[in-house]
Amino acid sequence: MTTAKDIMHTGAQWIARHETLDRAAQMMRDLDVGALPIADEEERLCGIITDRDIVVKCVAMGHDPAKITCGQMAEGTPRWIEAGSDVSEVLNEMTGHQIKRLPVIENKRLIGMISEADLAQHLDDDQIKEFCARVYTSH
């Protein structure tokens, strides 16, 4: 059985919810990623911030990313997957919620992220086709 831990990329890092969006952008640049999980004071997942969120929901709206926190930008219930979950569960979670990045949690700690690129490296053509069809189409 292929698990979430098998296909994730390691080295994912949290950003604290009190950190500002400009700090999130700097971390994304330094880590060469497009999203960061947001952690609360107990290092529990409380959201995800993307580069697109920073541009569309902050900068394009005329807000200062040095004054808006990641926690203020977090919306909805964050999605995640247990490290030992089967790849089919990963696909169901990502396609069911039309998300392109999924934090991987083990023992209540972030251990990695799964992105579209990770899926492309580990899935067969039919699985990739179904993922794209379900994530990139409107309901």
PDB file of C-alpha atoms in Angstrom:
ATOM      1  CA  MET A   1       0.000   0.000   0.000  1.00  0.00           C
ATOM      2  CA  THR A   2       1.324   3.421  -0.954  1.00  0.00           C
ATOM      3  CA  THR A   3       0.762   5.926   1.846  1.00  0.00           C
ATOM      4  CA  ALA A   4       0.650   9.695   2.170  1.00  0.00           C
ATOM      5  CA  LYS A   5       4.083   9.548   3.809  1.00  0.00           C
ATOM      6  CA  ASP A   6       5.448   7.698   0.764  1.00  0.00           C
ATOM      7  CA  ILE A   7       4.427  10.395  -1.713  1.00  0.00           C
ATOM      8  CA  MET A   8       4.770  13.602   0.344  1.00  0.00           C
ATOM      9  CA  HIS A   9       7.704  15.944   0.152  1.00  0.00           C
ATOM     10  CA  THR A  10       9.501  16.447   3.431  1.00  0.00           C
ATOM     11  CA  GLY A  11      10.777  19.638   4.940  1.00  0.00           C
ATOM     12  CA  ALA A  12       7.412  21.358   5.178  1.00  0.00           C
ATOM     13  CA  GLN A  13       7.382  24.149   7.729  1.00  0.00           C
ATOM     14  CA  TRP A  14       4.645  25.891   9.682  1.00  0.00           C
ATOM     15  CA  ILE A  15       4.139  29.596   9.891  1.00  0.00           C
ATOM     16  CA  ALA A  16       2.677  30.895  13.129  1.00  0.00           C
ATOM     17  CA  ARG A  17      -0.724  32.504  12.816  1.00  0.00           C
ATOM     18  CA  HIS A  18       0.582  35.743  14.371  1.00  0.00           C
ATOM     19  CA  GLU A  19       3.193  36.161  11.591  1.00  0.00           C
ATOM     20  CA  THR A  20       2.450  38.688   8.859  1.00  0.00           C
ATOM     21  CA  LEU A  21       1.822  37.952   5.205  1.00  0.00           C
ATOM     22  CA  ASP A  22       5.069  39.604   4.144  1.00  0.00           C
ATOM     23  CA  ARG A  23       6.912  37.117   6.389  1.00  0.00           C
ATOM     24  CA  ALA A  24       4.899  34.278   4.830  1.00  0.00           C
ATOM     25  CA  ALA A  25       5.904  35.483   1.360  1.00  0.00           C
ATOM     26  CA  GLN A  26       9.571  35.575   2.413  1.00  0.00           C
ATOM     27  CA  MET A  27       9.341  32.023   3.782  1.00  0.00           C
ATOM     28  CA  MET A  28       7.673  30.818   0.584  1.00  0.00           C
ATOM     29  CA  ARG A  29      10.464  32.378  -1.451  1.00  0.00           C
ATOM     30  CA  ASP A  30      13.188  30.892   0.756  1.00  0.00           C
ATOM     31  CA  LEU A  31      11.601  27.427   0.793  1.00  0.00           C
ATOM     32  CA  ASP A  32      10.559  27.611  -2.895  1.00  0.00           C
ATOM     33  CA  VAL A  33       6.951  26.689  -2.085  1.00  0.00           C
ATOM     34  CA  GLY A  34       3.561  28.181  -2.871  1.00  0.00           C
ATOM     35  CA  ALA A  35       1.795  27.411   0.401  1.00  0.00           C
ATOM     36  CA  LEU A  36       2.466  27.220   4.119  1.00  0.00           C
ATOM     37  CA  PRO A  37       0.424  25.516   6.807  1.00  0.00           C
ATOM     38  CA  ILE A  38      -0.574  27.947   9.566  1.00  0.00           C
ATOM     39  CA  ALA A  39      -0.043  26.831  13.170  1.00  0.00           C
ATOM     40  CA  ASP A  40      -1.631  28.025  16.379  1.00  0.00           C
ATOM     41  CA  GLU A  41       0.247  28.409  19.654  1.00  0.00           C
ATOM     42  CA  GLU A  42       0.141  24.626  20.270  1.00  0.00           C
ATOM     43  CA  GLU A  43       1.473  23.920  16.756  1.00  0.00           C
ATOM     44  CA  ARG A  44      -1.895  22.639  15.591  1.00  0.00           C
ATOM     45  CA  LEU A  45      -2.986  23.228  12.027  1.00  0.00           C
ATOM     46  CA  CYS A  46      -5.372  26.173  11.850  1.00  0.00           C
ATOM     47  CA  GLY A  47      -5.168  27.005   8.145  1.00  0.00           C
ATOM     48  CA  ILE A  48      -3.061  27.248   5.026  1.00  0.00           C
ATOM     49  CA  ILE A  49      -1.823  30.410   3.333  1.00  0.00           C
ATOM     50  CA  THR A  50      -0.968  30.391  -0.361  1.00  0.00           C
ATOM     51  CA  ASP A  51       0.965  32.792  -2.524  1.00  0.00           C
ATOM     52  CA  ARG A  52      -2.278  33.396  -4.398  1.00  0.00           C
ATOM     53  CA  ASP A  53      -4.079  34.314  -1.140  1.00  0.00           C
ATOM     54  CA  ILE A  54      -1.444  36.951  -0.441  1.00  0.00           C
ATOM     55  CA  VAL A  55      -1.772  38.477  -3.895  1.00  0.00           C
ATOM     56  CA  VAL A  56      -5.524  38.253  -4.445  1.00  0.00           C
ATOM     57  CA  LYS A  57      -6.916  38.710  -0.925  1.00  0.00           C
ATOM     58  CA  CYS A  58      -4.367  41.188   0.390  1.00  0.00           C
ATOM     59  CA  VAL A  59      -2.264  43.081  -2.158  1.00  0.00           C
ATOM     60  CA  ALA A  60      -4.938  43.333  -4.862  1.00  0.00           C
ATOM     61  CA  MET A  61      -7.405  44.589  -2.253  1.00  0.00           C
ATOM     62  CA  GLY A  62      -5.037  47.406  -1.303  1.00  0.00           C
ATOM     63  CA  HIS A  63      -4.017  45.962   2.065  1.00  0.00           C
ATOM     64  CA  ASP A  64      -0.497  46.032   3.475  1.00  0.00           C
ATOM     65  CA  PRO A  65       0.942  42.484   3.811  1.00  0.00           C
ATOM     66  CA  ALA A  66       3.133  43.747   6.665  1.00  0.00           C
ATOM     67  CA  LYS A  67      -0.008  44.493   8.691  1.00  0.00           C
ATOM     68  CA  ILE A  68      -2.183  41.430   7.972  1.00  0.00           C
ATOM     69  CA  THR A  69      -1.465  38.200   9.832  1.00  0.00           C
ATOM     70  CA  CYS A  70      -1.676  34.694   8.476  1.00  0.00           C
ATOM     71  CA  GLY A  71      -4.339  33.929  11.070  1.00  0.00           C
ATOM     72  CA  GLN A  72      -6.495  36.786   9.792  1.00  0.00           C
ATOM     73  CA  MET A  73      -6.266  35.342   6.278  1.00  0.00           C
ATOM     74  CA  ALA A  74      -7.033  31.723   7.252  1.00  0.00           C
ATOM     75  CA  GLU A  75     -10.504  30.660   6.154  1.00  0.00           C
ATOM     76  CA  GLY A  76     -12.621  27.582   6.729  1.00  0.00           C
ATOM     77  CA  THR A  77     -11.625  24.241   8.162  1.00  0.00           C
ATOM     78  CA  PRO A  78      -8.088  23.221   7.221  1.00  0.00           C
ATOM     79  CA  ARG A  79      -7.763  19.886   5.465  1.00  0.00           C
ATOM     80  CA  TRP A  80      -4.978  17.411   6.244  1.00  0.00           C
ATOM     81  CA  ILE A  81      -4.185  13.718   6.049  1.00  0.00           C
ATOM     82  CA  GLU A  82      -2.604  11.207   8.419  1.00  0.00           C
ATOM     83  CA  ALA A  83       0.816   9.961   7.284  1.00  0.00           C
ATOM     84  CA  GLY A  84      -0.329   6.334   7.140  1.00  0.00           C
ATOM     85  CA  SER A  85      -3.381   7.020   4.955  1.00  0.00           C
ATOM     86  CA  ASP A  86      -3.591   5.206   1.634  1.00  0.00           C
ATOM     87  CA  VAL A  87      -3.017   7.227  -1.540  1.00  0.00           C
ATOM     88  CA  SER A  88      -6.680   6.697  -2.453  1.00  0.00           C
ATOM     89  CA  GLU A  89      -7.624   8.602   0.732  1.00  0.00           C
ATOM     90  CA  VAL A  90      -5.223  11.382  -0.285  1.00  0.00           C
ATOM     91  CA  LEU A  91      -6.944  11.629  -3.664  1.00  0.00           C
ATOM     92  CA  ASN A  92     -10.402  11.589  -2.096  1.00  0.00           C
ATOM     93  CA  GLU A  93      -9.468  14.384   0.318  1.00  0.00           C
ATOM     94  CA  MET A  94      -7.883  16.550  -2.367  1.00  0.00           C
ATOM     95  CA  THR A  95     -10.509  16.019  -5.034  1.00  0.00           C
ATOM     96  CA  GLY A  96     -13.438  16.096  -2.627  1.00  0.00           C
ATOM     97  CA  HIS A  97     -12.414  19.548  -1.418  1.00  0.00           C
ATOM     98  CA  GLN A  98     -10.820  20.708  -4.688  1.00  0.00           C
ATOM     99  CA  ILE A  99      -7.481  21.431  -3.051  1.00  0.00           C
ATOM    100  CA  LYS A 100      -4.020  21.262  -4.590  1.00  0.00           C
ATOM    101  CA  ARG A 101      -1.886  20.976  -1.460  1.00  0.00           C
ATOM    102  CA  LEU A 102      -2.405  18.763   1.571  1.00  0.00           C
ATOM    103  CA  PRO A 103      -0.448  18.781   4.859  1.00  0.00           C
ATOM    104  CA  VAL A 104       0.632  15.371   6.149  1.00  0.00           C
ATOM    105  CA  ILE A 105       0.366  14.895   9.915  1.00  0.00           C
ATOM    106  CA  GLU A 106       1.948  12.209  12.099  1.00  0.00           C
ATOM    107  CA  ASN A 107       1.542  12.154  15.879  1.00  0.00           C
ATOM    108  CA  LYS A 108      -0.167  15.559  15.665  1.00  0.00           C
ATOM    109  CA  ARG A 109       2.898  17.094  13.987  1.00  0.00           C
ATOM    110  CA  LEU A 110       3.442  18.332  10.446  1.00  0.00           C
ATOM    111  CA  ILE A 111       5.883  16.036   8.660  1.00  0.00           C
ATOM    112  CA  GLY A 112       5.307  16.953   5.012  1.00  0.00           C
ATOM    113  CA  MET A 113       3.063  18.271   2.273  1.00  0.00           C
ATOM    114  CA  ILE A 114       1.540  16.656  -0.771  1.00  0.00           C
ATOM    115  CA  SER A 115       1.263  18.821  -3.879  1.00  0.00           C
ATOM    116  CA  GLU A 116       0.188  18.227  -7.451  1.00  0.00           C
ATOM    117  CA  ALA A 117       3.825  17.608  -8.373  1.00  0.00           C
ATOM    118  CA  ASP A 118       4.049  14.849  -5.758  1.00  0.00           C
ATOM    119  CA  LEU A 119       0.936  13.218  -7.165  1.00  0.00           C
ATOM    120  CA  ALA A 120       2.299  13.433 -10.714  1.00  0.00           C
ATOM    121  CA  GLN A 121       5.403  11.512  -9.649  1.00  0.00           C
ATOM    122  CA  HIS A 122       3.517   8.705  -7.905  1.00  0.00           C
ATOM    123  CA  LEU A 123       0.204   8.167  -9.697  1.00  0.00           C
ATOM    124  CA  ASP A 124      -0.619   6.437 -12.935  1.00  0.00           C
ATOM    125  CA  ASP A 125      -2.012   8.384 -15.887  1.00  0.00           C
ATOM    126  CA  ASP A 126      -5.644   7.492 -15.155  1.00  0.00           C
ATOM    127  CA  GLN A 127      -5.366   8.643 -11.537  1.00  0.00           C
ATOM    128  CA  ILE A 128      -3.765  11.925 -12.614  1.00  0.00           C
ATOM    129  CA  LYS A 129      -6.465  12.463 -15.233  1.00  0.00           C
ATOM    130  CA  GLU A 130      -9.227  11.912 -12.669  1.00  0.00           C
ATOM    131  CA  PHE A 131      -7.503  14.196 -10.138  1.00  0.00           C
ATOM    132  CA  CYS A 132      -7.263  17.022 -12.689  1.00  0.00           C
ATOM    133  CA  ALA A 133     -10.832  16.563 -13.857  1.00  0.00           C
ATOM    134  CA  ARG A 134     -12.192  16.717 -10.300  1.00  0.00           C
ATOM    135  CA  VAL A 135      -9.998  19.511  -8.915  1.00  0.00           C
ATOM    136  CA  TYR A 136     -10.033  21.852 -11.921  1.00  0.00           C
ATOM    137  CA  THR A 137     -13.735  21.753 -12.718  1.00  0.00           C
ATOM    138  CA  SER A 138     -16.406  23.822 -11.030  1.00  0.00           C
ATOM    139  CA  HIS A 139     -19.304  22.217  -9.210  1.00  0.00           C
TER     140      HIS A 139
END
